[in-house]
Amino acid sequence: MNKAITLALTGASGAPYALRLLQCLVQADYRVYLLASSAARVVLKTEQQQDWPGSPKALSAYLCHQYGAKEGQIIACGKEEWFSPVASGSAAPKQMVVCPCSMGTVSAIANGASDNLLERAADVVIKERGQLILVPRESPFSAIHLENMLKLARLGVTIMPAAPGFYHEPKSIEDLVDFMVARILDHLGVEHALTSRWGYANA
Ligand SMILES: Cc1cc2nc3c(=O)[nH]c(=O)nc-3n(C[C@H](O)[C@H](O)[C@H](O)COP(=O)(O)O)c2cc1C
């Protein structure tokens, strides 16, 4: 485990993307610092019937077991855990994905709120000029949402909306989820075989 990444879940719809991404990152031998907002937990319950343990320690153990991760490979952090490595440019992973990303969190990040560990971690990645990927979901987008995303895109943040394509002829929800997760992994530079690539094979 010599690669580390921060994966943050917020309260937008799309929990299955986050869970599949977590699984792929564990399989790719990443150490994953995991942050989940209170609203993300509500969405997880609603969409995936998953009730995650409240304490970061219990959540880390639960997820390590769930995903067959090594001990210490998934490190869940509390929202006011200011001494977590992700809170400082001297220790934070250079890559972070917020998936799914609510419009509330888009706004907080765009405005540098840093009011909880998740927002602070994103702020750190931006200031350290690391790689921050947001996977927003809302429909329609308001001008507020679009302005916030434009501001972030201009700062070098990758805005990758949860908008799977249909040209690979998906047969299941899992296929649609994998389409998005494959694109995220591509941007992170993580090898995968989730989907075939665009080209003559699709013609
Ligand atoms: C089931 C459910 C689905 C939601 N879907 C979205 C969504 O797709 N996009 C969004 O921006 N907010 C959505 N919300 C609202 C956010 O969860 C809410 O604005 C929350 O304050 C976001 O907080 P967070 O950014 O700290 O996670 C949803 C809420 C629930 C309960």
Short mmCIF file of C-alpha atoms and ligand atoms in Angstrom, two decimals:
data_model
loop_
_atom_site.label_atom_id
_atom_site.label_comp_id
_atom_site.label_asym_id
_atom_site.label_seq_id
_atom_site.Cartn_x
_atom_site.Cartn_y
_atom_site.Cartn_z
CA MET A 1 0.00 0.00 0.00
CA ASN A 2 2.15 2.90 -1.12
CA LYS A 3 -0.66 4.88 -2.77
CA ALA A 4 -3.21 6.85 -0.80
CA ILE A 5 -6.37 8.66 -1.72
CA THR A 6 -9.23 10.46 0.01
CA LEU A 7 -12.74 9.33 -0.89
CA ALA A 8 -15.59 11.49 0.38
CA LEU A 9 -19.28 10.67 0.21
CA THR A 10 -21.89 13.40 0.50
CA GLY A 11 -25.67 13.53 0.43
CA ALA A 12 -26.31 13.56 -3.31
CA SER A 13 -28.01 10.59 -4.88
CA GLY A 14 -25.55 8.00 -6.21
CA ALA A 15 -24.26 5.93 -3.27
CA PRO A 16 -23.68 2.88 -5.55
CA TYR A 17 -20.96 4.81 -7.43
CA ALA A 18 -19.10 5.46 -4.18
CA LEU A 19 -19.29 1.86 -2.99
CA ARG A 20 -18.06 0.46 -6.30
CA LEU A 21 -15.26 3.05 -6.40
CA LEU A 22 -14.20 2.11 -2.87
CA GLN A 23 -14.11 -1.55 -3.86
CA CYS A 24 -11.96 -0.80 -6.92
CA LEU A 25 -9.53 1.38 -4.96
CA VAL A 26 -9.09 -1.33 -2.33
CA GLN A 27 -8.48 -3.90 -5.07
CA ALA A 28 -5.91 -1.52 -6.61
CA ASP A 29 -4.13 -1.56 -3.22
CA TYR A 30 -4.82 2.07 -2.31
CA ARG A 31 -5.01 3.21 1.29
CA VAL A 32 -8.34 5.02 1.40
CA TYR A 33 -9.14 7.83 3.82
CA LEU A 34 -12.91 7.76 3.91
CA LEU A 35 -15.11 10.74 4.81
CA ALA A 36 -18.91 10.62 4.87
CA SER A 37 -21.25 13.51 5.64
CA SER A 38 -24.37 13.00 7.78
CA ALA A 39 -26.52 13.35 4.67
CA ALA A 40 -24.40 10.71 2.89
CA ARG A 41 -25.38 8.26 5.62
CA VAL A 42 -29.07 9.04 5.05
CA VAL A 43 -28.66 8.48 1.32
CA LEU A 44 -26.77 5.22 1.93
CA LYS A 45 -29.65 3.97 4.05
CA THR A 46 -32.22 5.05 1.47
CA GLU A 47 -30.46 3.79 -1.65
CA GLN A 48 -28.43 0.85 -0.39
CA GLN A 49 -30.13 -0.09 2.89
CA GLN A 50 -26.74 0.27 4.56
CA ASP A 51 -26.54 1.60 8.09
CA TRP A 52 -22.88 2.45 8.69
CA PRO A 53 -21.48 2.45 12.23
CA GLY A 54 -21.24 5.93 13.72
CA SER A 55 -17.74 5.89 15.17
CA PRO A 56 -14.83 6.23 12.73
CA LYS A 57 -13.01 3.27 14.32
CA ALA A 58 -16.02 0.97 14.02
CA LEU A 59 -16.69 2.18 10.48
CA SER A 60 -13.08 1.50 9.44
CA ALA A 61 -13.29 -2.05 10.78
CA TYR A 62 -16.72 -2.60 9.18
CA LEU A 63 -15.58 -1.41 5.74
CA CYS A 64 -12.26 -3.30 5.88
CA HIS A 65 -14.24 -6.47 6.59
CA GLN A 66 -16.90 -5.67 3.97
CA TYR A 67 -14.36 -5.07 1.18
CA GLY A 68 -11.71 -7.62 2.18
CA ALA A 69 -9.23 -4.79 2.80
CA LYS A 70 -6.01 -5.14 4.77
CA GLU A 71 -5.98 -3.85 8.32
CA GLY A 72 -5.60 -0.07 8.16
CA GLN A 73 -6.32 0.09 4.44
CA ILE A 74 -9.62 1.93 4.87
CA ILE A 75 -9.40 4.72 7.43
CA ALA A 76 -12.71 6.41 8.19
CA CYS A 77 -12.37 9.88 9.72
CA GLY A 78 -14.86 11.87 11.78
CA LYS A 79 -16.10 15.24 10.58
CA GLU A 80 -14.15 17.15 13.22
CA GLU A 81 -11.06 14.97 13.22
CA TRP A 82 -8.74 17.91 12.56
CA PHE A 83 -5.61 15.89 13.27
CA SER A 84 -6.35 13.46 10.45
CA PRO A 85 -3.65 13.46 7.70
CA VAL A 86 -6.22 14.72 5.19
CA ALA A 87 -6.52 18.00 7.12
CA SER A 88 -3.00 19.18 6.33
CA GLY A 89 -1.01 19.79 3.19
CA SER A 90 1.99 18.17 4.87
CA ALA A 91 0.31 14.76 5.03
CA ALA A 92 -2.80 14.65 2.85
CA PRO A 93 -3.01 12.34 -0.17
CA LYS A 94 -2.58 14.26 -3.42
CA GLN A 95 -5.74 12.75 -4.89
CA MET A 96 -9.32 13.14 -3.64
CA VAL A 97 -12.69 12.19 -5.05
CA VAL A 98 -16.01 13.48 -3.74
CA CYS A 99 -18.54 10.94 -4.98
CA PRO A 100 -21.40 11.59 -5.03
CA CYS A 101 -21.07 15.34 -4.51
CA SER A 102 -24.09 17.34 -3.34
CA MET A 103 -24.69 20.89 -4.47
CA GLY A 104 -24.25 21.97 -0.86
CA THR A 105 -20.74 20.52 -0.78
CA VAL A 106 -19.94 21.94 -4.24
CA SER A 107 -20.82 25.36 -2.82
CA ALA A 108 -18.83 24.86 0.39
CA ILE A 109 -15.74 23.77 -1.56
CA ALA A 110 -16.09 26.56 -4.13
CA ASN A 111 -16.19 29.07 -1.31
CA GLY A 112 -13.41 27.55 0.79
CA ALA A 113 -15.71 26.98 3.79
CA SER A 114 -13.55 24.25 5.40
CA ASP A 115 -16.25 23.91 8.05
CA ASN A 116 -15.83 20.15 8.48
CA LEU A 117 -13.06 17.68 7.66
CA LEU A 118 -14.51 16.83 4.26
CA GLU A 119 -14.57 20.46 3.14
CA ARG A 120 -11.14 21.08 4.67
CA ALA A 121 -9.67 18.04 2.88
CA ALA A 122 -10.95 19.34 -0.47
CA ASP A 123 -9.58 22.80 0.33
CA VAL A 124 -6.18 21.26 1.11
CA VAL A 125 -6.06 19.37 -2.19
CA ILE A 126 -6.89 22.58 -4.09
CA LYS A 127 -4.29 24.69 -2.27
CA GLU A 128 -1.65 21.98 -2.69
CA ARG A 129 -2.52 21.72 -6.37
CA GLY A 130 -3.36 18.05 -6.13
CA GLN A 131 -6.06 16.22 -8.09
CA LEU A 132 -9.62 16.83 -6.90
CA ILE A 133 -12.49 15.13 -8.70
CA LEU A 134 -16.11 15.98 -7.91
CA VAL A 135 -18.96 13.75 -9.06
CA PRO A 136 -21.96 16.08 -8.70
CA ARG A 137 -25.57 15.04 -9.17
CA GLU A 138 -28.54 17.31 -9.48
CA SER A 139 -31.14 17.99 -12.14
CA PRO A 140 -31.65 20.61 -13.33
CA PHE A 141 -28.60 22.62 -12.30
CA SER A 142 -29.35 26.16 -11.18
CA ALA A 143 -27.13 29.11 -12.10
CA ILE A 144 -25.73 28.92 -8.55
CA HIS A 145 -24.67 25.30 -9.09
CA LEU A 146 -23.20 26.06 -12.51
CA GLU A 147 -21.29 29.11 -11.30
CA ASN A 148 -19.81 27.16 -8.41
CA MET A 149 -18.76 24.32 -10.71
CA LEU A 150 -17.29 26.75 -13.25
CA LYS A 151 -15.28 28.43 -10.51
CA LEU A 152 -13.91 25.06 -9.41
CA ALA A 153 -13.20 23.89 -12.95
CA ARG A 154 -11.16 27.06 -13.51
CA LEU A 155 -9.13 26.18 -10.41
CA GLY A 156 -8.26 22.82 -11.97
CA VAL A 157 -10.89 20.71 -10.20
CA THR A 158 -12.34 17.97 -12.40
CA ILE A 159 -16.12 18.13 -12.55
CA MET A 160 -17.33 14.71 -13.59
CA PRO A 161 -21.14 14.65 -13.33
CA ALA A 162 -22.83 11.35 -12.53
CA ALA A 163 -24.10 11.01 -16.09
CA PRO A 164 -23.41 7.54 -17.47
CA GLY A 165 -23.47 7.03 -21.23
CA PHE A 166 -25.63 4.48 -23.00
CA TYR A 167 -23.43 3.72 -26.00
CA HIS A 168 -21.94 0.64 -24.34
CA GLU A 169 -25.44 -0.88 -24.24
CA PRO A 170 -25.80 -1.32 -20.50
CA LYS A 171 -27.86 -4.32 -19.41
CA SER A 172 -28.04 -3.53 -15.73
CA ILE A 173 -27.71 -0.79 -13.14
CA GLU A 174 -24.27 -2.25 -12.36
CA ASP A 175 -23.23 -1.55 -15.96
CA LEU A 176 -24.27 2.09 -15.58
CA VAL A 177 -22.45 2.39 -12.27
CA ASP A 178 -19.32 0.81 -13.77
CA PHE A 179 -19.40 3.26 -16.66
CA MET A 180 -19.03 6.18 -14.26
CA VAL A 181 -16.56 4.46 -11.96
CA ALA A 182 -14.40 3.48 -14.94
CA ARG A 183 -14.19 7.12 -16.04
CA ILE A 184 -13.21 8.20 -12.52
CA LEU A 185 -10.53 5.48 -12.33
CA ASP A 186 -9.21 6.56 -15.75
CA HIS A 187 -8.75 10.09 -14.47
CA LEU A 188 -7.03 8.85 -11.33
CA GLY A 189 -4.69 6.69 -13.41
CA VAL A 190 -5.90 3.45 -11.83
CA GLU A 191 -5.80 0.36 -14.06
CA HIS A 192 -9.15 -1.42 -14.42
CA ALA A 193 -11.15 -3.66 -16.71
CA LEU A 194 -14.62 -2.37 -15.86
CA THR A 195 -15.64 -1.32 -19.36
CA SER A 196 -14.34 -1.61 -22.88
CA ARG A 197 -12.79 1.51 -24.36
CA TRP A 198 -14.14 3.73 -27.08
CA GLY A 199 -12.97 2.77 -30.55
CA TYR A 200 -13.58 0.56 -33.55
CA ALA A 201 -14.67 -2.37 -31.36
CA ASN A 202 -17.82 -0.37 -30.56
CA ALA A 203 -18.63 0.40 -34.21
C1 LIG B 1 -32.35 10.52 -0.60
C2 LIG B 1 -31.75 11.88 -0.82
C3 LIG B 1 -31.29 12.23 -2.07
C4 LIG B 1 -30.69 13.47 -2.31
N1 LIG B 1 -30.21 13.74 -3.55
C5 LIG B 1 -29.54 14.89 -3.76
C6 LIG B 1 -28.90 15.11 -5.01
O1 LIG B 1 -28.95 14.29 -5.93
N2 LIG B 1 -28.18 16.24 -5.15
C7 LIG B 1 -28.03 17.16 -4.14
O2 LIG B 1 -27.31 18.15 -4.32
N3 LIG B 1 -28.65 16.97 -2.94
C8 LIG B 1 -29.39 15.86 -2.72
N4 LIG B 1 -29.97 15.64 -1.50
C9 LIG B 1 -29.95 16.72 -0.50
C10 LIG B 1 -28.64 16.76 0.29
O3 LIG B 1 -28.45 15.54 0.97
C11 LIG B 1 -28.67 17.92 1.28
O4 LIG B 1 -28.62 19.16 0.58
C12 LIG B 1 -27.56 17.89 2.31
O5 LIG B 1 -27.62 19.04 3.13
C13 LIG B 1 -26.19 17.80 1.67
O6 LIG B 1 -25.24 17.79 2.73
P1 LIG B 1 -23.74 17.35 2.49
O7 LIG B 1 -23.25 18.11 1.33
O8 LIG B 1 -23.07 17.72 3.77
O9 LIG B 1 -23.74 15.88 2.30
C14 LIG B 1 -30.59 14.41 -1.25
C15 LIG B 1 -31.05 14.05 0.02
C16 LIG B 1 -31.62 12.81 0.23
C17 LIG B 1 -32.09 12.44 1.61
#
